[in-house]
Structure formats: structure tokens, C-alpha cells
mmCIF file of C-alpha atoms in Angstrom:
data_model
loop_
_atom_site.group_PDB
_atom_site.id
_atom_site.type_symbol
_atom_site.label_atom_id
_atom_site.label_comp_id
_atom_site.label_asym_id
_atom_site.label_seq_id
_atom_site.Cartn_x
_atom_site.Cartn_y
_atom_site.Cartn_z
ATOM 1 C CA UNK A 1 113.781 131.439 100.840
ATOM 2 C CA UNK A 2 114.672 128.829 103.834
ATOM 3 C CA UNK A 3 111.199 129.266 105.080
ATOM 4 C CA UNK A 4 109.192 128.821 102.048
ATOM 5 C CA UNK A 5 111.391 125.606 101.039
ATOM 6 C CA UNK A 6 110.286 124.397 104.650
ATOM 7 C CA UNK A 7 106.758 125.729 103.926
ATOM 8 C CA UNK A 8 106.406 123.501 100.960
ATOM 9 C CA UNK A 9 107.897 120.192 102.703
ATOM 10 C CA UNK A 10 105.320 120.348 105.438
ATOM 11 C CA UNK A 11 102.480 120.475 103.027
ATOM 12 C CA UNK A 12 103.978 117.659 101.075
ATOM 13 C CA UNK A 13 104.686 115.465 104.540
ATOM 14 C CA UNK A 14 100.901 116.036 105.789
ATOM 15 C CA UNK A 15 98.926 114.434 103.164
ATOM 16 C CA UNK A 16 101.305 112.019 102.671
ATOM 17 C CA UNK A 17 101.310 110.999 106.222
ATOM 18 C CA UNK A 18 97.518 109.709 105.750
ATOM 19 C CA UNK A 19 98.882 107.612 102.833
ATOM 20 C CA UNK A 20 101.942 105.957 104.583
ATOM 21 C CA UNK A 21 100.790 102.643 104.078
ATOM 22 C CA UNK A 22 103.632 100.451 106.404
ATOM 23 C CA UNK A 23 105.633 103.777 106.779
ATOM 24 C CA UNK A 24 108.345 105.383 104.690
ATOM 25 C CA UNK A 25 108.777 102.868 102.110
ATOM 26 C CA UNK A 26 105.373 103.472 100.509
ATOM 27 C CA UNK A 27 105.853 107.344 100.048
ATOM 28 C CA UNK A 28 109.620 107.636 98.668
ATOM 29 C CA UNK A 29 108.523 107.773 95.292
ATOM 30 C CA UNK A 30 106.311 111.258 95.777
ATOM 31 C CA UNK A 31 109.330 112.426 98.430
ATOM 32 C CA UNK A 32 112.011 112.008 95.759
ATOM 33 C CA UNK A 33 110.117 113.076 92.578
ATOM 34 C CA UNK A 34 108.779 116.317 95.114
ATOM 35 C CA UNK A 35 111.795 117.025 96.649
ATOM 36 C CA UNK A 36 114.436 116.776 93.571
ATOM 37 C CA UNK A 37 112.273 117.100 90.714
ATOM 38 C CA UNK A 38 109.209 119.658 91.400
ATOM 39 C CA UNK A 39 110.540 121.940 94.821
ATOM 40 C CA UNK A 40 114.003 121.609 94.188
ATOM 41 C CA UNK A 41 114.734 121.617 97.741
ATOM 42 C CA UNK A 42 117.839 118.922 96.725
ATOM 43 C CA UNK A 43 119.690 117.177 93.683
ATOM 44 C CA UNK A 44 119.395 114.125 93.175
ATOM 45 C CA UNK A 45 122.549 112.565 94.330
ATOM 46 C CA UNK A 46 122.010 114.390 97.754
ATOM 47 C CA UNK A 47 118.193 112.556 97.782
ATOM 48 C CA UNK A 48 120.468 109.200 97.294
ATOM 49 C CA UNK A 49 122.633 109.979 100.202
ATOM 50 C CA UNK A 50 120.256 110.994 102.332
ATOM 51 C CA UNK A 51 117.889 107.490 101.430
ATOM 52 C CA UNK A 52 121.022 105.787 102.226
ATOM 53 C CA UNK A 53 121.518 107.607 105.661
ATOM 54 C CA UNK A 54 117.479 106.850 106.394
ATOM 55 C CA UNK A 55 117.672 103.344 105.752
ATOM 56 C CA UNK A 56 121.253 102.746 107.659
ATOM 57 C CA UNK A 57 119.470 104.906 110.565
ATOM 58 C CA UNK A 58 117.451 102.915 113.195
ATOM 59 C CA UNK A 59 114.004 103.390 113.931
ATOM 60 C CA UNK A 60 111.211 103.764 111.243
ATOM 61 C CA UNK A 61 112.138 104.913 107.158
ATOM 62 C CA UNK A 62 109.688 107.579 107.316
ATOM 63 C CA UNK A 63 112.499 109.758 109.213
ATOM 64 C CA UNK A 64 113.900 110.381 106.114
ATOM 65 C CA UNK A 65 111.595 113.982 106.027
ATOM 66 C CA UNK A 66 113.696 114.706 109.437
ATOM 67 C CA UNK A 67 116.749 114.284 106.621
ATOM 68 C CA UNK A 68 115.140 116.485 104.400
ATOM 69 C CA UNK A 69 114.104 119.116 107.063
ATOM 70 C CA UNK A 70 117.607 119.116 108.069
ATOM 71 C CA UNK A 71 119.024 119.973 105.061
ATOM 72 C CA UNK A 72 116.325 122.793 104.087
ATOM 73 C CA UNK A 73 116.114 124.405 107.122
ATOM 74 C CA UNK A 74 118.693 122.516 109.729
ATOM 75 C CA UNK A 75 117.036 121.809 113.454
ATOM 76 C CA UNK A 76 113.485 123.247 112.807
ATOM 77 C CA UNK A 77 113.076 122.027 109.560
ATOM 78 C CA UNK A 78 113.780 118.610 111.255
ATOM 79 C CA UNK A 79 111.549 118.620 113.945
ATOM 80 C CA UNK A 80 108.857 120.329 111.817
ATOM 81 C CA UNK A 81 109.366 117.870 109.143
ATOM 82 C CA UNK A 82 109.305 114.612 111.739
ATOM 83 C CA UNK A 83 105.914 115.963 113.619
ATOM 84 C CA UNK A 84 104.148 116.666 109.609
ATOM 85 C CA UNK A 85 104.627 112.950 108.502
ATOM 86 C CA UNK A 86 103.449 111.899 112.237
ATOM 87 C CA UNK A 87 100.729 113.899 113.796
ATOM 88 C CA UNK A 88 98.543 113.231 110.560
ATOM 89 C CA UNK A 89 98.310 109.456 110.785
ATOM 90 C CA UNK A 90 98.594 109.385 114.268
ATOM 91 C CA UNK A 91 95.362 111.248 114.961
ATOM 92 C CA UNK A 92 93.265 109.759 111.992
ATOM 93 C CA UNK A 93 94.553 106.326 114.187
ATOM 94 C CA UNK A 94 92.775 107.911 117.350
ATOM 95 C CA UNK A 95 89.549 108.992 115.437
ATOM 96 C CA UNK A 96 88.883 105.401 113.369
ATOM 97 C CA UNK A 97 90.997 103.079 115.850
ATOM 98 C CA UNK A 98 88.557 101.739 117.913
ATOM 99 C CA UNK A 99 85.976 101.706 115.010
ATOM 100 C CA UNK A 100 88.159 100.000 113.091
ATOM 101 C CA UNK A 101 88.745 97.617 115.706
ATOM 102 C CA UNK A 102 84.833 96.889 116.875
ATOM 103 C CA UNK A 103 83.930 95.898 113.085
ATOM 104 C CA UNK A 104 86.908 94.784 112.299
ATOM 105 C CA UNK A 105 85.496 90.871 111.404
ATOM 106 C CA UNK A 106 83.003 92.679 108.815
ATOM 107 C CA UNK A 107 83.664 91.528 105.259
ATOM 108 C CA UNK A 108 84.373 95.186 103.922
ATOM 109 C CA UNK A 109 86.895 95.341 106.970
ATOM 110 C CA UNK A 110 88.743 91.853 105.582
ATOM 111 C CA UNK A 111 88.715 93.330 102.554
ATOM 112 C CA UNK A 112 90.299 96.741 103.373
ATOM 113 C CA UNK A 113 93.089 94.718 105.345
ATOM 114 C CA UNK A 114 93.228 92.800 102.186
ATOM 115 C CA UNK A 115 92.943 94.996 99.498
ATOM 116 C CA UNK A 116 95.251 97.390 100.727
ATOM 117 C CA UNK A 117 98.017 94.917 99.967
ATOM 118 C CA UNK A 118 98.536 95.093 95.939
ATOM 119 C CA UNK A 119 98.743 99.439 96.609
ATOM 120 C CA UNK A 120 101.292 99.125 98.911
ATOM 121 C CA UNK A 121 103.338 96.789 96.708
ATOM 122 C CA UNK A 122 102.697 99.118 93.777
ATOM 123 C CA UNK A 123 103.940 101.963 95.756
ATOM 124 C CA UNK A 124 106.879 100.123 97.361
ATOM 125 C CA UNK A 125 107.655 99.545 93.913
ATOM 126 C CA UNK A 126 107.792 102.724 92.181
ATOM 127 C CA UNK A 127 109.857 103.961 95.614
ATOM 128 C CA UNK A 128 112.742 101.513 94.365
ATOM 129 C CA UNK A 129 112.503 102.788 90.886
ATOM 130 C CA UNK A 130 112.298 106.474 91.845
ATOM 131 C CA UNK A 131 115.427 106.356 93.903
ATOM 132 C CA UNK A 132 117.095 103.713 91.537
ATOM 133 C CA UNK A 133 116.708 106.411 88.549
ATOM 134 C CA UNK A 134 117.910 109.592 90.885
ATOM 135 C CA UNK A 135 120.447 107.730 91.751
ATOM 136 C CA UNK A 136 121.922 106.814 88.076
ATOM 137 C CA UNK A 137 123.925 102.969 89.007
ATOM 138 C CA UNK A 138 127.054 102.136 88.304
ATOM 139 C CA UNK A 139 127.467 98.294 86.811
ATOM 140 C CA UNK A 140 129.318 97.851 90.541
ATOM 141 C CA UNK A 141 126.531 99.450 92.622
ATOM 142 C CA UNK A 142 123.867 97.557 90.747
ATOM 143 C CA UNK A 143 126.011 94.241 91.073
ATOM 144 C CA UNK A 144 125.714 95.115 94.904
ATOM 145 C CA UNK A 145 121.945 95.620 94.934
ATOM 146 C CA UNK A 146 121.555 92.635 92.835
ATOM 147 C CA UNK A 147 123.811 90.560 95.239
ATOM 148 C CA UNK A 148 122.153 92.295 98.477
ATOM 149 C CA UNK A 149 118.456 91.010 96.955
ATOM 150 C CA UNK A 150 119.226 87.170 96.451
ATOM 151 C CA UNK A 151 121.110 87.607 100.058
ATOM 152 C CA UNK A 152 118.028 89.061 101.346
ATOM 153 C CA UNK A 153 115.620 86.610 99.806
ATOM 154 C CA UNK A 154 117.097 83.334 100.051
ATOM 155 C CA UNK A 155 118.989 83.242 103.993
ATOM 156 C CA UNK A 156 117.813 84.943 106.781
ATOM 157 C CA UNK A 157 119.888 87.420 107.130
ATOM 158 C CA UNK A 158 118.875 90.875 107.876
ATOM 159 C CA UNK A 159 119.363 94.328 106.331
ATOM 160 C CA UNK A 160 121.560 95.726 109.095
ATOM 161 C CA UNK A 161 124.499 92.715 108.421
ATOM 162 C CA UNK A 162 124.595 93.484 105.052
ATOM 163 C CA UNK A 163 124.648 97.712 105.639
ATOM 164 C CA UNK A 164 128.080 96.378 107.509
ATOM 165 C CA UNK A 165 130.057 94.642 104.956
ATOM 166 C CA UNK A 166 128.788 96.684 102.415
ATOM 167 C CA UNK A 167 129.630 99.799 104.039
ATOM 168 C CA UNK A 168 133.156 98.503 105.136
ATOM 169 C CA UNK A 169 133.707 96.995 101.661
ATOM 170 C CA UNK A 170 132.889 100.176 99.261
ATOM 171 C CA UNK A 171 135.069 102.387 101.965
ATOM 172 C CA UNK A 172 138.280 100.020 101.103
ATOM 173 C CA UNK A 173 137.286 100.214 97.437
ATOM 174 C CA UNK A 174 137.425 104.269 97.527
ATOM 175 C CA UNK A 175 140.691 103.980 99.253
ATOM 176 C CA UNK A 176 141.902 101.606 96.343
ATOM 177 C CA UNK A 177 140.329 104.081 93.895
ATOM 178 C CA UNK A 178 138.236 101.661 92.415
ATOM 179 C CA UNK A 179 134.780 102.635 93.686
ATOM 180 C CA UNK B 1 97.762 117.880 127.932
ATOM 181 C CA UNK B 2 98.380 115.299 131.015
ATOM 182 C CA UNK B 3 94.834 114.409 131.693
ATOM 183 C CA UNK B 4 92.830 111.325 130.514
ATOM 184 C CA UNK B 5 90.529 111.992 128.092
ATOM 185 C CA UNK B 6 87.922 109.678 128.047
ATOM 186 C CA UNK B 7 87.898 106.431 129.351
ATOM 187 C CA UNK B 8 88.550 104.042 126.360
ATOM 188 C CA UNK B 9 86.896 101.364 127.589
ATOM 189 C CA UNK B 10 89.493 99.906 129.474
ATOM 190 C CA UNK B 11 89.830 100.572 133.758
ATOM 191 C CA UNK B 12 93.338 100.611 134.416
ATOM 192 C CA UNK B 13 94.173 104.499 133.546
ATOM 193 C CA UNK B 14 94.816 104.504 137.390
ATOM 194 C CA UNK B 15 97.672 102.427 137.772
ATOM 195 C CA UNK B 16 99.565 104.097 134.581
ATOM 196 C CA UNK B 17 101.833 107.104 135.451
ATOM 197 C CA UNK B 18 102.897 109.461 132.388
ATOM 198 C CA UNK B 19 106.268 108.464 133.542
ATOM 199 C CA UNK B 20 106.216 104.622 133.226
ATOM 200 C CA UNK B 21 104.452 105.764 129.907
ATOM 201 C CA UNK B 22 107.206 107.610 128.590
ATOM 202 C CA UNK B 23 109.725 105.546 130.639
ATOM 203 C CA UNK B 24 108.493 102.691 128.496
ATOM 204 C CA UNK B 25 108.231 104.052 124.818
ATOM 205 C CA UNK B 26 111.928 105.987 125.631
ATOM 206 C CA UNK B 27 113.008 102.582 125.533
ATOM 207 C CA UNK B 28 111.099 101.150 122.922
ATOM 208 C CA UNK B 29 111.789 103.365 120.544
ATOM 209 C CA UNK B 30 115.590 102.934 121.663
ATOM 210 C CA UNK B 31 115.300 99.600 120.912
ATOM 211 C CA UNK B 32 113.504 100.053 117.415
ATOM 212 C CA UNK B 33 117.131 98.586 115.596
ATOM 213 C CA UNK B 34 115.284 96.825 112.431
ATOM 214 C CA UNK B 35 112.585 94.892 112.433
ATOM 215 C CA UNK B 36 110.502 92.661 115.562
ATOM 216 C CA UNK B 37 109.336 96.063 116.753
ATOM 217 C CA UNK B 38 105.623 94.400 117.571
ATOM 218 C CA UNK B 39 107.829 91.542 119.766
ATOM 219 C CA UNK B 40 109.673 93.709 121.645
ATOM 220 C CA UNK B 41 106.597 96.170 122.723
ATOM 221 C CA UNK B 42 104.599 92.782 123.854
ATOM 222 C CA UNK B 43 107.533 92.120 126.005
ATOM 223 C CA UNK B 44 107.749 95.545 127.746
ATOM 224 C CA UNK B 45 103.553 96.281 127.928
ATOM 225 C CA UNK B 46 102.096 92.498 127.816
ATOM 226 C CA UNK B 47 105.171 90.689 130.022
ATOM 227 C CA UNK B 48 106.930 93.025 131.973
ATOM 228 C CA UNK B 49 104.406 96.179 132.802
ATOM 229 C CA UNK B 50 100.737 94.181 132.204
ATOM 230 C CA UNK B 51 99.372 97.220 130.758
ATOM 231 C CA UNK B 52 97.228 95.095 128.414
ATOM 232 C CA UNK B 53 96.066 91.622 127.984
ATOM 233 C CA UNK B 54 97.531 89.381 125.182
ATOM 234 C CA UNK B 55 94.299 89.778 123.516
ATOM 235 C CA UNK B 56 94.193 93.621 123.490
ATOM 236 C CA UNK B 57 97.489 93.596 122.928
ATOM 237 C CA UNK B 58 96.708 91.258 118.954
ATOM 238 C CA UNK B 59 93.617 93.525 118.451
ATOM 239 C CA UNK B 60 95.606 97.039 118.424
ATOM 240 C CA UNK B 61 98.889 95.049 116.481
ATOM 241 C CA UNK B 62 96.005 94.493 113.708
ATOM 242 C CA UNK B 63 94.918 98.167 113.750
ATOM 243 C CA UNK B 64 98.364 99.425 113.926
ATOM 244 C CA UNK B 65 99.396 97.673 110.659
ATOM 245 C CA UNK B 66 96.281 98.886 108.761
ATOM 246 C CA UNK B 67 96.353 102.657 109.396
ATOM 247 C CA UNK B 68 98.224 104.195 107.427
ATOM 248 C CA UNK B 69 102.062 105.321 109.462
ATOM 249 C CA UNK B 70 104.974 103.638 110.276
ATOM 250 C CA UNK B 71 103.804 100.301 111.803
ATOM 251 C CA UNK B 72 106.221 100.471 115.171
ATOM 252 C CA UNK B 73 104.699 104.452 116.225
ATOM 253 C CA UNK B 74 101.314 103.181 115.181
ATOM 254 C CA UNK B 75 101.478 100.767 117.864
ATOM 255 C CA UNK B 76 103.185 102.858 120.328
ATOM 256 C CA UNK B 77 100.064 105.890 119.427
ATOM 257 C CA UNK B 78 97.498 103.149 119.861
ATOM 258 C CA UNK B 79 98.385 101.595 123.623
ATOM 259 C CA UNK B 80 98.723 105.236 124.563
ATOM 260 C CA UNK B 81 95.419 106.570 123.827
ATOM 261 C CA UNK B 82 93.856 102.941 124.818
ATOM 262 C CA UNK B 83 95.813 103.598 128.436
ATOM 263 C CA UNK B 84 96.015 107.311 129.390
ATOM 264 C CA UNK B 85 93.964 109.171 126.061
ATOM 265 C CA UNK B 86 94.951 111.439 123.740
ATOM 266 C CA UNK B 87 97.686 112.828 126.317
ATOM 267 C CA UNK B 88 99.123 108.945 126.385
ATOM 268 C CA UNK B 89 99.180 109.071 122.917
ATOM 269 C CA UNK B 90 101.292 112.196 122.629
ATOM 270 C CA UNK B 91 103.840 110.733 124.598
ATOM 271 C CA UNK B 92 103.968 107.427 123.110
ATOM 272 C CA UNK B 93 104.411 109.261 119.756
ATOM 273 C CA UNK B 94 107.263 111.557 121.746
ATOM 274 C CA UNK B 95 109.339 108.582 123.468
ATOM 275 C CA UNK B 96 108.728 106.176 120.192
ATOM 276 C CA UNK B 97 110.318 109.206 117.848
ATOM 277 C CA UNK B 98 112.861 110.886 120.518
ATOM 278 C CA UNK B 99 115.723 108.261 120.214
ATOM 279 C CA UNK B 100 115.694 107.412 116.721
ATOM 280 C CA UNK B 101 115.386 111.287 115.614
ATOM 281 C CA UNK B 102 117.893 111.840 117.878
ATOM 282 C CA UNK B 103 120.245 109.188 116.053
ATOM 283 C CA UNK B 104 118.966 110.644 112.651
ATOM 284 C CA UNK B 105 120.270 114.163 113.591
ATOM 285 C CA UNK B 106 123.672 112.987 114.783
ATOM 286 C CA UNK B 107 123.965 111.150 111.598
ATOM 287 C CA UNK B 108 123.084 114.306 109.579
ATOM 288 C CA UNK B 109 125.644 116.288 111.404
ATOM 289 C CA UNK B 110 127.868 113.329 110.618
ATOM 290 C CA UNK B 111 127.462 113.942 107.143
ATOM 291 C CA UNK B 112 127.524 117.301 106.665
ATOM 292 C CA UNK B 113 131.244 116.876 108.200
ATOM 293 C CA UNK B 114 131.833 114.134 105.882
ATOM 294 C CA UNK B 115 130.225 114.803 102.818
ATOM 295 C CA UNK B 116 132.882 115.984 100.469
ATOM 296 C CA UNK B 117 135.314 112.988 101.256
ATOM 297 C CA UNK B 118 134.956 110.750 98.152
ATOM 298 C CA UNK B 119 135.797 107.826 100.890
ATOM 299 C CA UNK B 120 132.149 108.998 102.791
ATOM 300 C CA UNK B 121 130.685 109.012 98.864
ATOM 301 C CA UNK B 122 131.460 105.684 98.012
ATOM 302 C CA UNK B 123 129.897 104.245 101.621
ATOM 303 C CA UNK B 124 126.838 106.040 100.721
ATOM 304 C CA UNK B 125 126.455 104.633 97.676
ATOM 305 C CA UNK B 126 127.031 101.287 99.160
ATOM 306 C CA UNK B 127 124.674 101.504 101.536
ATOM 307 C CA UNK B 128 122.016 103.280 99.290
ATOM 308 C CA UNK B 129 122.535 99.625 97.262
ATOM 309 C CA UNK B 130 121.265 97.736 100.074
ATOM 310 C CA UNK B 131 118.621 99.480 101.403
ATOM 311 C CA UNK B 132 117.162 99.829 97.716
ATOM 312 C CA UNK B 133 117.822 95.520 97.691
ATOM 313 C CA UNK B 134 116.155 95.357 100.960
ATOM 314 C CA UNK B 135 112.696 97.634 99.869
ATOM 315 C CA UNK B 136 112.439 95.559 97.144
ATOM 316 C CA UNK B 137 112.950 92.278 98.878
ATOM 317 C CA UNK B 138 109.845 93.703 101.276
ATOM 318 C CA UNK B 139 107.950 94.552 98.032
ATOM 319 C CA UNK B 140 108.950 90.996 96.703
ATOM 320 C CA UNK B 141 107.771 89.744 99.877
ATOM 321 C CA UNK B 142 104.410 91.600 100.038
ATOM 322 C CA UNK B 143 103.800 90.688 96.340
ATOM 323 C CA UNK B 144 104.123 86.872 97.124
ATOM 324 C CA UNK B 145 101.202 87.501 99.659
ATOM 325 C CA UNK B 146 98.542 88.522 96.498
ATOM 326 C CA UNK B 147 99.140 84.744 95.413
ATOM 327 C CA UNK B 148 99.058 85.586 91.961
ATOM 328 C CA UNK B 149 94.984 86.525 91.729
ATOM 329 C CA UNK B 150 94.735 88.581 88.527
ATOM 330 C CA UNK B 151 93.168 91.312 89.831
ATOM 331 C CA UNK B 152 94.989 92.297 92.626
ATOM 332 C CA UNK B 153 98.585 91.660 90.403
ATOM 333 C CA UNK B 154 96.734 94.487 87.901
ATOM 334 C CA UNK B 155 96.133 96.626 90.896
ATOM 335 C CA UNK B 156 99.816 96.605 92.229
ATOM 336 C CA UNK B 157 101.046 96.912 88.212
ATOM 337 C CA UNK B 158 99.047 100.107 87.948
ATOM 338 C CA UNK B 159 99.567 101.886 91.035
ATOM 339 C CA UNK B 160 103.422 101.362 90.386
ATOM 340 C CA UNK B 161 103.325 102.653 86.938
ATOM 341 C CA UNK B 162 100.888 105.636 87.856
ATOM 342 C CA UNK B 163 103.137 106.761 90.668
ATOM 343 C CA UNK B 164 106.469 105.476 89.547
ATOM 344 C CA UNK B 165 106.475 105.921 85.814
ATOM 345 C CA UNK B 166 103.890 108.069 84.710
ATOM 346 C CA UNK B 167 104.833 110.341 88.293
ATOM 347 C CA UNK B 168 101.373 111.034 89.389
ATOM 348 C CA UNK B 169 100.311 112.332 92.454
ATOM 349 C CA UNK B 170 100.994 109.713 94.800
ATOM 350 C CA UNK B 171 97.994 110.623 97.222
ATOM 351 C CA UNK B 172 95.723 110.901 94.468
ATOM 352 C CA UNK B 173 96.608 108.228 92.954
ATOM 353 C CA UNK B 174 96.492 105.907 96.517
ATOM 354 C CA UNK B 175 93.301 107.775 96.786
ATOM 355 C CA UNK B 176 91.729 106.458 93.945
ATOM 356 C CA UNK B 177 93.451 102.972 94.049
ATOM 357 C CA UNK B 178 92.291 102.013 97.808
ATOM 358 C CA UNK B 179 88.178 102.154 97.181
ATOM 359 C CA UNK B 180 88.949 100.282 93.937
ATOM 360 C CA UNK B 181 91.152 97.733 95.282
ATOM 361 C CA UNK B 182 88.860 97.419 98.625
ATOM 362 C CA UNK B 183 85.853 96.824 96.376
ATOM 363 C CA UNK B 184 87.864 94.339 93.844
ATOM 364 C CA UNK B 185 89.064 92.610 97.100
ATOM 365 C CA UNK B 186 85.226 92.405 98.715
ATOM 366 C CA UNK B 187 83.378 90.471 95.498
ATOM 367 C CA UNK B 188 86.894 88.271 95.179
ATOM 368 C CA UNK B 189 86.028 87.298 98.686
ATOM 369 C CA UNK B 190 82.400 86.735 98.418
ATOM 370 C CA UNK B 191 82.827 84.848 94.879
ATOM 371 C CA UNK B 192 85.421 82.537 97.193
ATOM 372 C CA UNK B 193 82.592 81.949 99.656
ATOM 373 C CA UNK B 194 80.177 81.537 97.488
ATOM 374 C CA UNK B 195 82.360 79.050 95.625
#
């Protein structure tokens, strides 16, 4: 049962890997709607927690199949997971790379640079509203996000602040029993 | 695995070891906390090793952001096939991934231990706030940069409400958005020229 669940979240990290537009954040929507909706491989709130855990984590969002593959199939599903959402991209980089890269001042090449923009935001998008629907907001948490956006937009303050004293602050809330 | 293949067109494959190689990504990808990823690999291969020239260096950042991938191990892939071939590139990939998958894992474990403490619940949710905030600060962000053209604003609209509303394949749906959006974006740009 372990295996097929870890069967089924390789073949759903490999084509998305060729579609990981700026990494993780493009793909969330298809990884949440897969994983908690179609393969059942985990609820909903447990998609929420691990989001949470990817985006707190260092290094790039798209780890959060190394989350996944964790919780399906613990070390292996991991490591499995983490080389299907790499190896994909990283070798359709090698192939087109330096082609990209000699014609790179053609006008079809300014316009792939520049057309790829509106899908990402599209996709970026409908991640947020995936993972804001699985994870069913209190008024409080949405307060937070709300808060954490005009934060984010208007100083220059950085995500990784903000994980800190929001972290810090819904952990005294618990203990107060209000959160 | 651990010899060059090919020579990519650029002479130093001599003077980099697989070590410094890996030596170097290790601690990139230790570094990788947030963003500035593309500053702090110009500082290790461009300052401190002179691996590449700056103006290798700004031709691969441009590929690396346009392939599809996280941006950071994009980068990383790219210098190591331009430097030791497709075995450089495997180890880029390796030492760029290592030490945040490591961190990932421990985390994991973490939360496995932690997970039925409402206290451990409640930080979660917190923290699932902000990250949501931030992706759509970056979306905000990335949105700004279509500077309100019609076309491109219908493109983004779309894609979001095939993948996020209507739940569509999200690969077929990117693969049916990019030619259209590539082509939309080509006879915007000639129409400007022509002006």
C-alpha cells in the first residue's frame, strides 16, 4: 500500500518538475488538490502543516514533496520524492541551456522570458487559494495572513522575521487557550 | 560519473576539482536561508573561487530563472555542467539539496514528535498564515511586473481559475497556457516596436 502511495507521488513530482516555473510556489495548487483530494496520500489539515513546515524550512519551497515522501513512505519516500521534482528540470536545463542562452536576444526568446510571467502569477495564485481552502481559516489566522501581507508589502522586512513572532505569538496564545 | 563530458565551451575544467565543486555548493546550499541566493553564489564562484567571469556568471542567472525549477538549484545545475559536465552538474544538484533536505528531515522528525500537542498545532497554523501572506505578496509582486496590459492580466486570470478553481490539470493546463502566452507576448512586442 506504502509503495503504491509512493508510486503515485513520483509520477505526480516528474511532470510537474518540468512545470516548476520559480520552484515550489507555482506547483502547490496540483500538490495539494493531488495529494489530499485525488491520491489521498494526506488530509487536508496535515497538507497545511506540512506547507507550513516547507515554507518555515530553509532552502527552496519545492522540498515540500521531501515532506510528502516522508510522510508516505518515511526516508525513501523522501529522497525519492526530492530527486522526482529535481532530476526532471535539471536535465531539460542541460539539454536547452546553452541553446537557450546563444539565442537568447531573439524576439521569441524575449517573449518566452516575458510571457511566462502572467502563468506563473496565475499559478502562484491558485497555490494560495488551494492551501487557503484546505486549510479552512479561522477569523484570527486570516487576521494574521492579512496583517503578514501589508507587513510584507509595504517595509522591507522579510518572511523569516515574521515566521518568528508569529510562531512565538500563536504558541503563547495556545498556552492561554485562545488560539 | 566523475569525468567531463564535453567541453562546454569554456577551458578551465582543469583547474576545478569535484571537491572544490562540492566543497562550494555544500556551502551554498547551507547558506540558501531565504532569498539573495543568486548574490551569495556570485560571491563564492565570481569573487572568491573565479570559476566564471561576471559576464558568464549574468548569462546562466538569466537561464536559471527561465527554466522551469527552483531558481537557487537551477543556478547551482547550470555552473556545474558549464565547469565539469554533466558529472558537475550532479554534484551541484547534490551539495545545493544535501543541507536543506537535511534540515527538512530533522524538521519532519520534529513533527512527528510534536504533532499531537495542540501548543505545536497552533504554531503551525501561525506559520502556515505567513507563508500563505508571503506567496501572495510574491504573486502580488510578479503581477505588478505585467503593468496592467490586458492581455497578459487575462492570461494570469485564466490560468488561476483553470488550475485553482475549476482544478484542472496543472501541467496541462501550463502546457497549453505557455505557447499562448509566448505568442500573445511576441505580437505585443512587435506592435510596441512597430509603434
Amino acid at each position: 500500500m506504502g509503495d503504491d502511495k509512493l508510486l503515485n507521488l513520483i509520477l505526480l513530482c516528474i511532470p510537474l518538475s518540468l512545470v516548476s516555473f520559480g520552484g515550489g510556489q507555482t506547483i502547490v495548487a496540483s500538490l495539494q488538490h493531488q495529494t489530499v483530494d485525488i491520491l489521498h496520500l494526506l488530509s487536508g489539515p496535515q497538507f497545511t502543516d506540512l506547507y507550513a513546515i516547507s515554507r518555515a524550512a530553509p532552502g527552496p519551497g519545492t522540498l515540500i514533496v521531501a515532506l510528502i515522501g516522508w510522510e508516505v513512505s518515511g526516508l525513501w519516500g523522501a529522497v525519492l520524492a526530492t530527486l522526482a521534482i529535481f532530476i526532471p528540470s535539471s536535465i531539460l536545463l542541460c539539454i536547452l541551456g546553452s541553446y537557450w542562452q546563444r539565442h537568447r536576444h531573439s524576439a521569441w526568446a524575449i517573449a518566452a522570458e516575458k510571457g511566462l510571467a502572467p502563468v506563473a502569477v496565475g499559478l502562484i495564485f491558485a497555490g494560495v487559494f488551494a492551501v487557503g481552502q484546505s486549510a479552512r481559516f479561522t477569523p484570527l489566522e486570516l487576521a494574521t495572513s492579512l496583517g503578514a501581507i501589508a507587513v510584507l508589502l509595504t517595509t522591507k522586512t522579510g518572511p523569516y522575521p515574521l515566521l518568528g513572532v508569529v510562531g512565538v505569538s500563536y504558541f503563547l496564545l495556545s498556552l492561554a487557550g485562545m488560539a | 560519473m566523475d569525468k567531463p563530458v564535453g567541453d562546454i565551451g569554456m577551458e578551465r575544467e582543469e583547474n576545478v576539482t569535484s571537491l572544490a565543486l562540492l566543497a562550494s555548493f555544500l556551502r551554498l546550499g547551507a547558506s540558501s536561508f531565504g532569498g539573495g541566493m543568486a548574490g551569495w553564489t556570485h560571491r563564492e564562484i565570481v569573487e572568491r573561487r573565479g570559476w566564471l567571469t561576471d559576464d558568464e556568471f549574468l548569462k546562466t542567472l538569466t537561464v536559471a530563472q527561465i527554466m522551469p525549477g527552483a531558481n537557487p538549484v537551477n543556478l547551482a545545475v547550470y555552473i556545474g555542467l558549464k565547469l565539469r559536465g554533466v558529472a558537475g552538474a550532479c554534484i551541484a544538484l547534490f551539495g545545493m539539496v544535501l543541507p536543506a533536505f537535511g534540515v527538512i528531515l530533522t524538521m519532519s522528525v520534529v513533527y512527528q514528535q510534536l504533532r499531537s500537542h495542540p501548543e505545536a498545532q497552533a504554531v503551525l497554523r501561525g506559520l502556515a498564515c505567513v507563508g500563505i501572506a508571503s506567496s501572495l505578496t510574491m504573486g502580488i509582486k510578479t503581477a505588478r511586473r505585467l503593468k496592467g496590459h490586458a492581455l497578459p492580466i487575462a492570461m494570469a486570470v485564466a490560468v488561476f481559475l483553470m488550475v485553482g478553481v475549476m482544478r484542472w490539470s496543472l501541467v496541462a493546463v501550463v502546457a497549453g497556457a505557455i505557447p499562448v502566452s509566448v505568442a500573445a507576448t511576441f505580437w505585443i512586442e512587435r506592435e510596441k516596436a512597430r509603434g
